[in-house]
């Protein structure tokens, strides 16, 4: 039976850094997983990928020893169960707005009698050896609170049996609670958003569950760890690729003095 290393790390009181995959490619997943992350999440909600990409990406990450997780597109049982059967050890679920929705989400991750997950761990059984109802205690259920309704029901969601943590996506949380007054984005510094983020953190601590947040920079992530967060995601594959490529090109143009070629309208 597999043991979730991320859960063990948290039990020892150590915070975690999570990687993020939006590019549907196993080589990219393998490269990211080899960089020292504690966990790596495949974004099947907004990422440029589907289940046909998720499975080989999970396979590619196996050698690194990271805890593999998947953010599913929605609170839909088929997508959740299939990700778990493929080998995901944690599921991040978007748009959880009530205790009833949180309980429904949890039920899809647990085999009876703890839930309603269907049995058929096609790849998980090969990847982890003995795989049965003991998996109920190892897979992680991380709910995303992203709307005003979710915030209004925060305490009830955090108290839902079986919820292992809350994952904050600051962009949607801003959109969902500030009614257009603030643009979406990571690393919130506005008093209203910092207060809200820390309120979610406090609800997690009060209920003995984990607090997780998506960050844009290591500096903000370190600040969040200082507040008491248990897991911070810092950037992701597509942003890292764009940033490194852009910096390389900019430096080359600086050193050579070569201007970029003028774009030709309608060339393609």
XYZ file of N, CA and C in Angstrom:
804
model
N 0.839 -1.198 0.000
C 0.000 0.000 0.000
C 0.875 1.248 0.000
N 0.543 2.191 -0.837
C 1.349 3.403 -0.899
C 1.114 4.274 0.326
N 2.070 5.127 0.610
C 1.933 6.120 1.661
C 2.122 7.487 1.020
N 1.236 8.386 1.323
C 1.277 9.724 0.756
C 2.357 10.526 1.469
N 3.437 10.821 0.758
C 4.583 11.505 1.367
C 4.233 12.923 1.798
N 3.327 13.556 1.080
C 2.919 14.901 1.455
C 2.198 14.891 2.799
N 1.328 13.925 3.019
C 0.650 13.808 4.308
C 1.655 13.566 5.422
N 2.636 12.706 5.164
C 3.657 12.413 6.169
C 4.490 13.657 6.480
N 4.798 14.426 5.452
C 5.572 15.655 5.632
C 4.804 16.646 6.506
N 3.531 16.804 6.227
C 2.696 17.694 7.038
C 2.616 17.210 8.487
N 2.504 15.902 8.661
C 2.414 15.344 10.010
C 3.666 15.651 10.825
N 4.791 15.831 10.128
C 6.051 16.177 10.792
C 6.200 17.682 11.005
N 5.181 18.436 10.584
C 5.210 19.882 10.787
C 6.006 20.648 9.746
N 6.258 20.031 8.588
C 7.054 20.687 7.547
C 6.159 21.172 6.415
N 6.274 22.447 6.027
C 5.478 22.954 4.904
C 5.996 22.401 3.591
N 5.182 22.551 2.538
C 5.512 21.949 1.246
C 5.454 22.973 0.130
N 6.284 22.740 -0.897
C 6.228 23.527 -2.120
C 5.675 22.634 -3.229
N 4.699 23.168 -3.946
C 3.993 22.418 -4.978
C 4.298 22.995 -6.353
N 4.568 22.110 -7.318
C 4.750 22.529 -8.695
C 3.433 22.453 -9.457
N 3.378 23.123 -10.608
C 2.117 23.230 -11.346
C 2.358 22.943 -12.819
N 1.520 22.075 -13.396
C 1.678 21.655 -14.783
C 0.447 22.019 -15.599
N 0.636 22.887 -16.585
C -0.446 23.275 -17.490
C -0.210 22.810 -18.917
N 0.983 22.326 -19.197
C 1.337 21.848 -20.536
C 1.177 20.332 -20.571
N 0.367 19.848 -21.473
C 0.091 18.416 -21.546
C 1.204 17.637 -22.204
N 2.266 17.361 -21.445
C 3.411 16.664 -22.008
C 4.146 15.909 -20.901
N 4.398 14.609 -21.061
C 5.071 13.851 -20.001
C 6.516 14.281 -19.768
N 7.206 14.739 -20.822
C 8.592 15.175 -20.629
C 8.628 16.436 -19.768
N 7.718 17.363 -20.028
C 7.632 18.555 -19.185
C 7.340 18.167 -17.745
N 6.423 17.219 -17.550
C 6.091 16.754 -16.202
C 7.298 16.132 -15.521
N 8.061 15.337 -16.278
C 9.253 14.686 -15.723
C 10.296 15.720 -15.308
N 10.497 16.727 -16.149
C 11.466 17.783 -15.838
C 11.056 18.534 -14.576
N 9.791 18.947 -14.508
C 9.319 19.691 -13.338
C 9.422 18.855 -12.065
N 9.033 17.594 -12.146
C 9.036 16.743 -10.962
C 10.441 16.491 -10.437
N 11.453 16.647 -11.290
C 12.834 16.390 -10.886
C 13.503 17.598 -10.240
N 12.780 18.693 -10.057
C 13.400 19.927 -9.568
C 13.354 20.099 -8.051
N 12.846 19.119 -7.325
C 12.880 19.200 -5.867
C 11.570 19.577 -5.213
N 10.479 19.607 -5.958
C 9.174 19.884 -5.365
C 8.768 18.748 -4.424
N 7.916 19.078 -3.472
C 7.339 18.050 -2.599
C 6.141 17.391 -3.263
N 5.387 18.170 -4.011
C 4.245 17.667 -4.773
C 4.189 18.425 -6.089
N 3.535 17.812 -7.073
C 3.334 18.464 -8.364
C 1.893 18.192 -8.793
N 1.210 19.262 -9.212
C -0.194 19.156 -9.589
C -0.372 19.348 -11.086
N -1.116 18.437 -11.703
C -1.515 18.560 -13.102
C -2.835 19.332 -13.144
N -2.864 20.406 -13.904
C -4.062 21.243 -13.974
C -4.957 20.791 -15.122
N -5.916 19.912 -14.793
C -6.852 19.424 -15.799
C -8.066 20.338 -15.934
N -8.083 21.444 -15.169
C -9.169 22.414 -15.304
C -8.852 23.445 -16.377
N -7.748 24.175 -16.192
C -7.379 25.232 -17.128
C -6.168 24.882 -17.991
N -5.509 23.775 -17.701
C -4.326 23.404 -18.467
C -4.668 22.957 -19.883
N -3.680 23.023 -20.768
C -3.846 22.598 -22.159
C -3.630 21.089 -22.246
N -4.580 20.333 -21.699
C -4.439 18.891 -21.603
C -5.774 18.245 -21.260
N -5.826 16.928 -21.420
C -6.994 16.153 -21.022
C -6.512 14.842 -20.400
N -7.442 13.876 -20.176
C -7.051 12.640 -19.497
C -5.979 11.874 -20.264
N -6.012 11.962 -21.589
C -5.004 11.264 -22.389
C -3.603 11.789 -22.108
N -3.509 13.026 -21.604
C -2.221 13.584 -21.196
C -1.939 13.301 -19.724
N -2.980 13.319 -18.892
C -2.807 13.150 -17.445
C -2.118 11.836 -17.118
N -2.571 10.738 -17.720
C -2.016 9.421 -17.391
C -0.518 9.329 -17.650
N -0.015 9.635 -18.851
C 1.447 9.554 -19.046
C 2.217 10.585 -18.232
N 1.605 11.707 -17.897
C 2.296 12.687 -17.046
C 2.475 12.128 -15.643
N 1.462 11.442 -15.122
C 1.604 10.791 -13.818
C 2.677 9.701 -13.870
N 2.713 8.956 -14.956
C 3.743 7.930 -15.106
C 5.138 8.550 -15.127
N 5.280 9.678 -15.813
C 6.586 10.325 -15.952
C 7.098 10.861 -14.630
N 6.196 11.205 -13.718
C 6.605 11.777 -12.430
C 6.945 10.727 -11.386
N 6.641 9.480 -11.653
C 6.776 8.435 -10.629
C 8.187 8.326 -10.069
N 9.198 8.397 -10.933
C 10.575 8.183 -10.490
C 11.066 9.258 -9.538
N 10.482 10.441 -9.590
C 10.962 11.555 -8.773
C 10.578 11.416 -7.302
N 9.511 10.671 -7.027
C 9.065 10.524 -5.645
C 8.164 11.637 -5.147
N 7.805 12.602 -6.016
C 6.896 13.661 -5.583
C 5.506 13.085 -5.380
N 4.699 13.782 -4.590
C 3.299 13.416 -4.462
C 2.549 14.001 -5.659
N 1.988 13.154 -6.524
C 1.296 13.667 -7.717
C -0.164 13.993 -7.396
N -0.611 15.158 -7.833
C -1.994 15.561 -7.623
C -2.587 16.054 -8.934
N -3.903 16.145 -8.973
C -4.605 16.636 -10.160
C -5.670 17.634 -9.718
N -5.701 18.798 -10.389
C -6.863 19.670 -10.237
C -7.842 19.280 -11.332
N -8.988 18.791 -10.904
C -9.993 18.326 -11.856
C -10.790 19.512 -12.398
N -11.479 19.334 -13.534
C -12.239 20.446 -14.103
C -13.412 20.888 -13.246
N -13.991 19.942 -12.492
C -15.206 20.271 -11.741
C -15.455 19.183 -10.711
N -16.479 19.394 -9.906
C -16.876 18.422 -8.887
C -17.717 17.320 -9.552
N -17.038 16.554 -10.387
C -17.712 15.546 -11.197
C -17.113 14.184 -10.876
N -17.941 13.213 -10.494
C -17.392 11.944 -9.977
C -16.514 11.199 -10.972
N -16.919 11.178 -12.255
C -16.132 10.431 -13.229
C -14.724 10.963 -13.370
N -14.583 12.279 -13.447
C -13.258 12.889 -13.607
C -12.392 12.656 -12.371
N -13.000 12.766 -11.194
C -12.259 12.584 -9.942
C -11.785 11.142 -9.799
N -12.696 10.200 -9.999
C -12.349 8.788 -9.822
C -11.332 8.333 -10.850
N -11.453 8.832 -12.084
C -10.512 8.431 -13.131
C -9.110 8.961 -12.840
N -9.019 10.189 -12.298
C -7.712 10.734 -11.927
C -7.073 9.909 -10.815
N -7.874 9.496 -9.846
C -7.361 8.655 -8.765
C -6.924 7.290 -9.291
N -7.723 6.699 -10.176
C -7.363 5.408 -10.747
C -6.076 5.495 -11.551
N -5.804 6.666 -12.123
C -4.575 6.860 -12.891
C -3.359 7.036 -11.998
N -3.584 7.274 -10.689
C -2.467 7.383 -9.761
C -2.353 8.687 -9.005
N -3.291 9.617 -9.187
C -3.253 10.857 -8.406
C -3.426 10.537 -6.929
N -2.610 11.167 -6.098
C -2.700 10.957 -4.648
C -3.416 12.103 -3.950
N -3.788 13.109 -4.713
C -4.548 14.220 -4.172
C -5.378 14.830 -5.277
N -6.558 15.327 -4.918
C -7.437 15.979 -5.875
C -7.754 17.380 -5.371
N -7.506 18.378 -6.225
C -7.918 19.750 -5.951
C -9.197 19.994 -6.748
N -10.263 20.385 -6.054
C -11.564 20.556 -6.691
C -11.974 22.016 -6.681
N -12.231 22.615 -7.849
C -12.618 24.023 -7.903
C -14.061 24.264 -7.459
N -14.348 25.519 -7.117
C -15.702 26.016 -6.899
C -16.524 25.180 -5.918
N -15.971 24.936 -4.742
C -16.741 24.286 -3.677
C -17.399 25.391 -2.856
N -18.733 25.442 -2.874
C -19.452 26.589 -2.332
C -20.263 26.324 -1.073
N -20.339 25.067 -0.633
C -21.144 24.753 0.542
C -20.637 23.481 1.198
N -21.099 23.236 2.414
C -20.729 21.996 3.111
C -21.269 20.781 2.368
N -22.462 20.924 1.759
C -23.037 19.807 1.008
C -22.174 19.470 -0.199
N -21.686 20.490 -0.899
C -20.807 20.244 -2.038
C -19.476 19.665 -1.592
N -18.974 20.121 -0.448
C -17.723 19.579 0.088
C -17.879 18.104 0.434
N -19.008 17.752 1.056
C -19.253 16.358 1.422
C -19.395 15.487 0.174
N -20.045 16.025 -0.851
C -20.183 15.299 -2.112
C -18.810 15.053 -2.730
N -17.983 16.091 -2.755
C -16.620 15.964 -3.273
C -15.854 14.876 -2.542
N -15.894 14.906 -1.221
C -15.177 13.916 -0.414
C -15.647 12.501 -0.748
N -16.943 12.334 -0.947
C -17.493 10.991 -1.175
C -16.938 10.355 -2.440
N -16.539 11.171 -3.407
C -16.020 10.635 -4.658
C -14.587 10.112 -4.518
N -13.906 10.494 -3.433
C -12.520 10.078 -3.220
C -12.379 8.848 -2.342
N -13.442 8.454 -1.673
C -13.350 7.374 -0.688
C -14.194 6.172 -1.107
N -13.592 4.991 -0.930
C -14.345 3.764 -1.154
C -15.351 3.560 -0.027
N -16.454 2.834 -0.290
C -17.380 2.490 0.788
C -16.645 1.746 1.905
N -17.022 1.966 3.166
C -18.227 2.683 3.611
C -18.022 4.190 3.793
N -16.829 4.702 3.469
C -16.554 6.123 3.706
C -17.036 7.031 2.582
N -17.346 6.456 1.433
C -17.771 7.271 0.298
C -18.377 6.411 -0.773
N -18.349 6.891 -2.010
C -18.981 6.163 -3.107
C -18.043 5.973 -4.295
N -16.741 6.013 -4.038
C -15.797 5.792 -5.123
C -15.947 4.385 -5.670
N -15.979 4.267 -6.993
C -16.066 2.975 -7.649
C -14.686 2.321 -7.698
N -14.630 1.010 -7.539
C -13.337 0.330 -7.476
C -12.852 -0.063 -8.866
N -11.644 0.345 -9.180
C -11.022 0.007 -10.456
C -9.743 0.794 -10.636
N -8.790 0.646 -9.691
C -7.551 1.443 -9.737
C -6.586 0.939 -10.810
N -6.964 1.137 -12.059
C -6.276 0.512 -13.186
C -4.762 0.704 -13.146
N -4.289 1.960 -13.115
C -2.851 2.183 -13.028
C -2.380 2.238 -11.595
N -3.172 2.787 -10.688
C -2.751 2.947 -9.290
C -2.327 1.611 -8.677
N -3.018 0.537 -9.036
C -2.679 -0.779 -8.484
C -1.297 -1.225 -8.927
N -0.899 -0.874 -10.156
C 0.439 -1.221 -10.643
C 1.494 -0.272 -10.075
N 1.141 0.992 -9.958
C 2.109 1.988 -9.501
C 2.425 1.845 -8.024
N 1.424 1.441 -7.227
C 1.588 1.455 -5.776
C 1.504 0.077 -5.132
N 1.316 -0.973 -5.922
C 1.212 -2.298 -5.327
C -0.177 -2.515 -4.769
N -0.256 -2.996 -3.536
C -1.551 -3.241 -2.912
C -2.330 -1.939 -2.811
N -3.514 -1.928 -3.408
C -4.312 -0.705 -3.447
C -5.758 -1.089 -3.190
N -6.257 -0.729 -2.015
C -7.632 -1.055 -1.671
C -8.250 0.036 -0.833
N -9.103 -0.345 0.090
C -9.811 0.648 0.898
C -8.874 1.445 1.796
N -7.656 0.952 2.017
C -6.688 1.722 2.814
C -6.311 3.027 2.115
N -6.564 3.095 0.810
C -6.301 4.336 0.076
C -7.170 5.479 0.594
N -8.278 5.169 1.240
C -9.148 6.201 1.809
C -8.391 7.138 2.734
N -7.411 6.591 3.444
C -6.671 7.386 4.430
C -5.479 8.125 3.821
N -5.189 7.861 2.559
C -3.983 8.437 1.951
C -4.273 9.507 0.905
N -5.346 9.360 0.144
C -5.628 10.358 -0.891
C -6.143 11.638 -0.238
N -5.750 12.771 -0.798
C -6.062 14.080 -0.233
C -7.211 14.751 -0.979
N -8.141 15.305 -0.217
C -9.262 16.064 -0.769
C -9.062 17.537 -0.430
N -8.702 18.330 -1.437
C -8.444 19.752 -1.243
C -9.508 20.554 -1.991
N -10.324 21.275 -1.242
C -11.426 22.043 -1.821
C -10.990 23.476 -2.090
N -11.406 24.017 -3.230
C -11.124 25.413 -3.548
C -12.337 26.275 -3.188
N -12.095 27.321 -2.424
C -13.122 28.322 -2.135
C -12.796 29.542 -2.982
N -13.710 29.884 -3.905
C -13.403 30.897 -4.909
C -14.514 31.922 -5.092
N -15.621 31.792 -4.382
C -16.775 32.665 -4.579
C -17.222 33.255 -3.253
N -18.084 34.266 -3.325
C -18.632 34.842 -2.099
C -19.469 33.815 -1.348
N -20.189 32.986 -2.086
C -20.967 31.928 -1.441
C -20.052 30.978 -0.676
N -18.935 30.632 -1.283
C -17.981 29.772 -0.598
C -17.428 30.416 0.647
N -17.125 31.711 0.565
C -16.632 32.433 1.737
C -17.699 32.474 2.833
N -18.947 32.704 2.436
C -20.037 32.741 3.412
C -20.188 31.413 4.143
N -19.838 30.326 3.451
C -19.951 28.980 4.038
C -18.602 28.413 4.461
N -17.622 29.277 4.603
C -16.250 28.862 4.852
C -16.124 27.913 6.040
N -16.643 28.324 7.175
C -16.472 27.521 8.385
C -17.113 26.137 8.246
N -18.284 26.086 7.617
C -18.966 24.804 7.432
C -18.194 23.913 6.463
N -17.632 24.503 5.406
C -16.824 23.720 4.460
C -15.586 23.170 5.156
N -14.909 24.009 5.915
C -13.685 23.582 6.598
C -13.957 22.493 7.632
N -15.173 22.462 8.156
C -15.529 21.474 9.185
C -16.085 20.189 8.589
N -16.181 20.107 7.267
C -16.750 18.925 6.617
C -15.852 17.710 6.827
N -16.375 16.621 7.391
C -15.559 15.418 7.576
C -14.966 14.930 6.257
N -13.690 14.628 6.272
C -13.029 14.104 5.086
C -12.321 15.140 4.247
N -12.619 16.422 4.437
C -11.878 17.470 3.740
C -10.493 17.579 4.389
N -9.444 17.447 3.585
C -8.081 17.486 4.121
C -7.490 18.888 4.113
N -8.040 19.767 3.278
C -7.502 21.115 3.222
C -8.288 21.985 2.271
N -7.968 23.266 2.308
C -8.549 24.237 1.388
C -7.420 24.829 0.562
N -7.647 24.899 -0.740
C -6.662 25.442 -1.677
C -7.194 26.767 -2.202
N -6.438 27.846 -1.974
C -6.850 29.176 -2.410
C -6.256 29.487 -3.776
N -7.146 29.811 -4.720
C -6.740 30.375 -5.998
C -7.022 31.868 -5.937
N -6.034 32.704 -5.680
C -6.288 34.132 -5.429
C -6.990 34.863 -6.568
N -6.756 34.442 -7.805
C -7.377 35.140 -8.940
C -8.893 34.996 -8.897
N -9.377 33.754 -8.801
C -10.822 33.546 -8.741
C -11.417 34.043 -7.431
N -10.675 33.916 -6.351
C -11.175 34.430 -5.072
C -11.393 35.933 -5.154
N -10.495 36.619 -5.841
C -10.649 38.069 -6.032
C -11.846 38.373 -6.925
N -11.940 37.683 -8.043
C -13.057 37.890 -8.948
C -14.392 37.583 -8.272
N -14.406 36.505 -7.484
C -15.645 36.033 -6.894
C -16.136 36.827 -5.702
N -15.256 37.628 -5.103
C -15.660 38.356 -3.894
C -15.607 39.867 -4.025
N -14.901 40.390 -5.017
C -14.713 41.845 -5.089
C -15.529 42.515 -6.191
N -16.360 41.747 -6.877
C -17.332 42.283 -7.843
C -16.710 43.259 -8.848
N -15.539 42.895 -9.346
C -14.903 43.698 -10.382
C -14.096 44.870 -9.876
N -14.053 45.075 -8.566
C -13.311 46.216 -8.021
C -11.809 46.011 -8.121
N -11.372 44.746 -8.191
C -9.950 44.433 -8.287
C -9.731 43.456 -9.436
N -8.619 43.571 -10.140
C -8.330 42.629 -11.226
C -7.896 41.282 -10.656
N -8.054 40.203 -11.425
C -7.567 38.903 -10.957
C -6.050 38.877 -10.930
N -5.500 37.984 -10.140
C -4.047 37.852 -10.082
C -3.605 37.176 -8.801
N -2.337 36.799 -8.755
C -1.767 36.154 -7.577
C -1.185 37.207 -6.628
N -0.646 36.757 -5.523
C 0.150 37.577 -4.602
C -0.571 38.864 -4.190
N -1.770 38.699 -3.629
C -2.588 39.845 -3.264
C -1.964 40.625 -2.112
N -1.972 41.920 -2.248
C -1.445 42.798 -1.198
C -2.523 43.729 -0.633
N -3.695 43.776 -1.281
C -4.762 44.647 -0.790
C -5.234 44.177 0.579
N -5.512 45.122 1.458
C -5.923 44.769 2.817
C -7.137 43.848 2.819
N -8.108 44.133 1.950
C -9.322 43.327 1.938
C -9.026 41.887 1.541
N -8.097 41.681 0.616
C -7.783 40.326 0.174
C -6.881 39.605 1.168
N -5.915 40.300 1.725
C -5.057 39.684 2.739
C -5.892 39.259 3.935
N -6.827 40.097 4.343
C -7.711 39.748 5.461
C -8.531 38.503 5.142
N -9.036 38.422 3.916
C -9.834 37.264 3.507
C -8.985 36.006 3.440
N -7.800 36.119 2.869
C -6.902 34.965 2.784
C -6.549 34.453 4.180
N -6.279 35.375 5.083
C -5.918 34.955 6.444
C -7.132 34.428 7.215
N -8.320 34.868 6.837
C -9.532 34.298 7.443
C -9.697 32.839 7.036
N -9.423 32.539 5.754
C -9.490 31.147 5.292
C -8.431 30.308 6.000
N -7.244 30.867 6.142
C -6.175 30.191 6.875
C -6.615 29.874 8.300
N -7.225 30.833 8.972
C -7.663 30.636 10.359
C -8.725 29.546 10.452
N -9.634 29.488 9.475
C -10.668 28.454 9.480
C -10.050 27.071 9.316
N -9.022 26.995 8.488
C -8.320 25.720 8.323
C -7.671 25.287 9.637
N -6.982 26.205 10.275
C -6.296 25.876 11.523
C -7.296 25.472 12.604
N -8.430 26.159 12.659
C -9.435 25.873 13.686
C -10.032 24.480 13.520
N -10.009 23.973 12.286
C -10.603 22.670 12.014
C -9.568 21.570 11.781
N -8.298 21.887 11.984
C -7.247 20.881 11.871
C -7.006 20.378 10.470
N -7.282 21.229 9.467
C -7.014 20.838 8.084
C -5.918 21.730 7.507
N -5.470 21.413 6.296
C -4.319 22.095 5.716
C -4.742 23.305 4.891
N -3.944 24.348 4.947
C -4.184 25.566 4.185
C -3.157 25.650 3.058
N -3.643 25.827 1.828
C -2.785 25.840 0.648
C -3.129 27.069 -0.196
N -2.137 27.630 -0.885
C -2.379 28.831 -1.680
C -1.493 28.855 -2.917
N -2.053 29.364 -4.011
C -1.321 29.503 -5.270
C -0.628 30.858 -5.279
N 0.663 30.863 -5.524
C 1.457 32.098 -5.477
C 2.161 32.332 -6.810
N 2.539 33.583 -7.039
C 3.251 33.922 -8.257
C 4.748 34.000 -8.079
N 5.216 34.220 -6.839
C 6.645 34.383 -6.581
C 7.050 33.630 -5.314
N 8.332 33.223 -5.221
C 8.818 32.598 -3.996
C 8.718 33.535 -2.790
N 8.875 34.841 -3.017
C 8.830 35.795 -1.906
C 7.455 35.806 -1.236
N 6.413 35.844 -2.063
C 5.067 35.833 -1.486
C 4.772 34.482 -0.841
N 5.247 33.414 -1.480
C 5.034 32.080 -0.923
C 5.689 31.959 0.456
N 6.886 32.508 0.602
C 7.570 32.462 1.900
C 6.790 33.244 2.945
N 6.207 34.373 2.522
C 5.381 35.147 3.446
C 4.163 34.341 3.875
N 3.537 33.633 2.934
C 2.374 32.814 3.254
C 2.740 31.674 4.211
N 3.904 31.076 4.010
C 4.369 30.041 4.941
C 4.558 30.653 6.331
N 5.064 31.867 6.381
C 5.221 32.562 7.654
C 3.895 32.811 8.354
N 2.837 33.041 7.567
C 1.504 33.202 8.155
C 0.987 31.894 8.736
N 1.476 30.762 8.195
C 1.011 29.470 8.682
C 0.488 28.531 7.612
N 0.607 28.915 6.332
C 0.149 28.020 5.266
C 1.005 26.759 5.229
N 0.361 25.658 4.845
C 1.030 24.355 4.809
C 1.607 24.018 3.445
N 1.057 24.622 2.394
C 1.538 24.345 1.038
C 1.393 25.606 0.197
N 2.424 25.896 -0.573
C 2.376 27.007 -1.522
C 2.802 26.505 -2.895
N 2.002 26.845 -3.888
C 2.396 26.632 -5.280
C 3.095 27.900 -5.752
N 4.216 27.743 -6.419
C 4.968 28.910 -6.903
C 5.106 28.806 -8.415
N 4.328 29.600 -9.141
C 4.438 29.607 -10.593
C 4.000 28.285 -11.208
N 4.497 28.011 -12.417
C 4.143 26.793 -13.124
C 4.918 26.685 -14.418
N 4.776 25.544 -15.080
C 5.608 25.250 -16.254
C 5.492 26.290 -17.364
N 4.272 26.691 -17.716
C 4.112 27.630 -18.832
C 4.694 29.000 -18.512
N 4.504 29.462 -17.276
C 5.054 30.761 -16.878
C 6.579 30.717 -16.812
N 7.125 29.613 -16.306
C 8.582 29.484 -16.242
C 9.186 29.468 -17.644
N 8.563 28.749 -18.557
C 9.056 28.672 -19.925
C 9.047 30.051 -20.579
N 7.927 30.768 -20.416
C 7.819 32.094 -21.018
C 8.819 33.065 -20.402
N 8.977 33.015 -19.073
C 9.881 33.942 -18.396
C 11.332 33.693 -18.790
N 11.747 32.428 -18.817
C 13.134 32.111 -19.162
C 13.426 32.438 -20.622
N 12.495 32.111 -21.497
C 12.702 32.407 -22.915
C 12.741 33.919 -23.156
N 11.810 34.631 -22.529
C 11.769 36.075 -22.693
C 13.030 36.747 -22.183
N 13.527 36.290 -21.030
C 14.742 36.869 -20.460
C 15.951 36.598 -21.353
N 16.014 35.399 -21.924
C 17.131 35.048 -22.795
C 17.133 35.917 -24.061
N 15.956 36.066 -24.655
C 15.853 36.884 -25.861
C 16.189 38.345 -25.559
N 15.658 38.859 -24.465
C 15.912 40.258 -24.103
C 17.403 40.502 -23.874
N 18.066 39.557 -23.203
C 19.501 39.706 -22.940
C 20.306 39.668 -24.238
N 19.918 38.760 -25.147
C 20.606 38.675 -26.445
C 20.474 39.992 -27.210
N 19.279 40.555 -27.239
C 19.076 41.812 -27.965
C 19.846 42.960 -27.294
N 19.932 42.909 -25.982
C 20.695 43.932 -25.259
C 22.169 43.861 -25.632
N 22.709 42.657 -25.699
C 24.129 42.479 -25.963
C 24.493 42.704 -27.432
N 23.596 42.359 -28.337
C 23.901 42.460 -29.761
C 23.391 43.746 -30.394
N 22.439 44.379 -29.742
C 21.842 45.582 -30.312
C 20.906 45.305 -31.460
N 20.569 44.046 -31.676
C 19.697 43.671 -32.785
C 18.241 43.901 -32.412
N 17.547 44.631 -33.260
C 16.129 44.896 -33.014
C 15.300 43.716 -33.499
N 14.142 43.490 -32.909
C 13.276 42.404 -33.388
C 12.770 42.701 -34.785
N 12.553 41.635 -35.536
C 12.028 41.802 -36.899
C 10.616 42.347 -36.838
N 10.275 43.189 -37.771
C 8.920 43.740 -37.817
C 7.939 42.645 -38.211
N 6.831 42.602 -37.494
C 5.819 41.602 -37.802
C 5.186 41.912 -39.149
N 4.965 40.874 -39.957
C 4.330 41.032 -41.255
C 2.859 40.677 -41.140
N 2.012 41.650 -41.337
C 0.573 41.442 -41.185
C 0.087 40.416 -42.196
N -0.630 39.415 -41.692
C -1.240 38.406 -42.569
C -0.241 37.424 -43.124
N 0.936 37.282 -42.489
C 1.949 36.372 -43.020
C 1.535 34.914 -42.866
N 0.727 34.653 -41.846
C 0.324 33.264 -41.617
C -1.193 33.175 -41.579
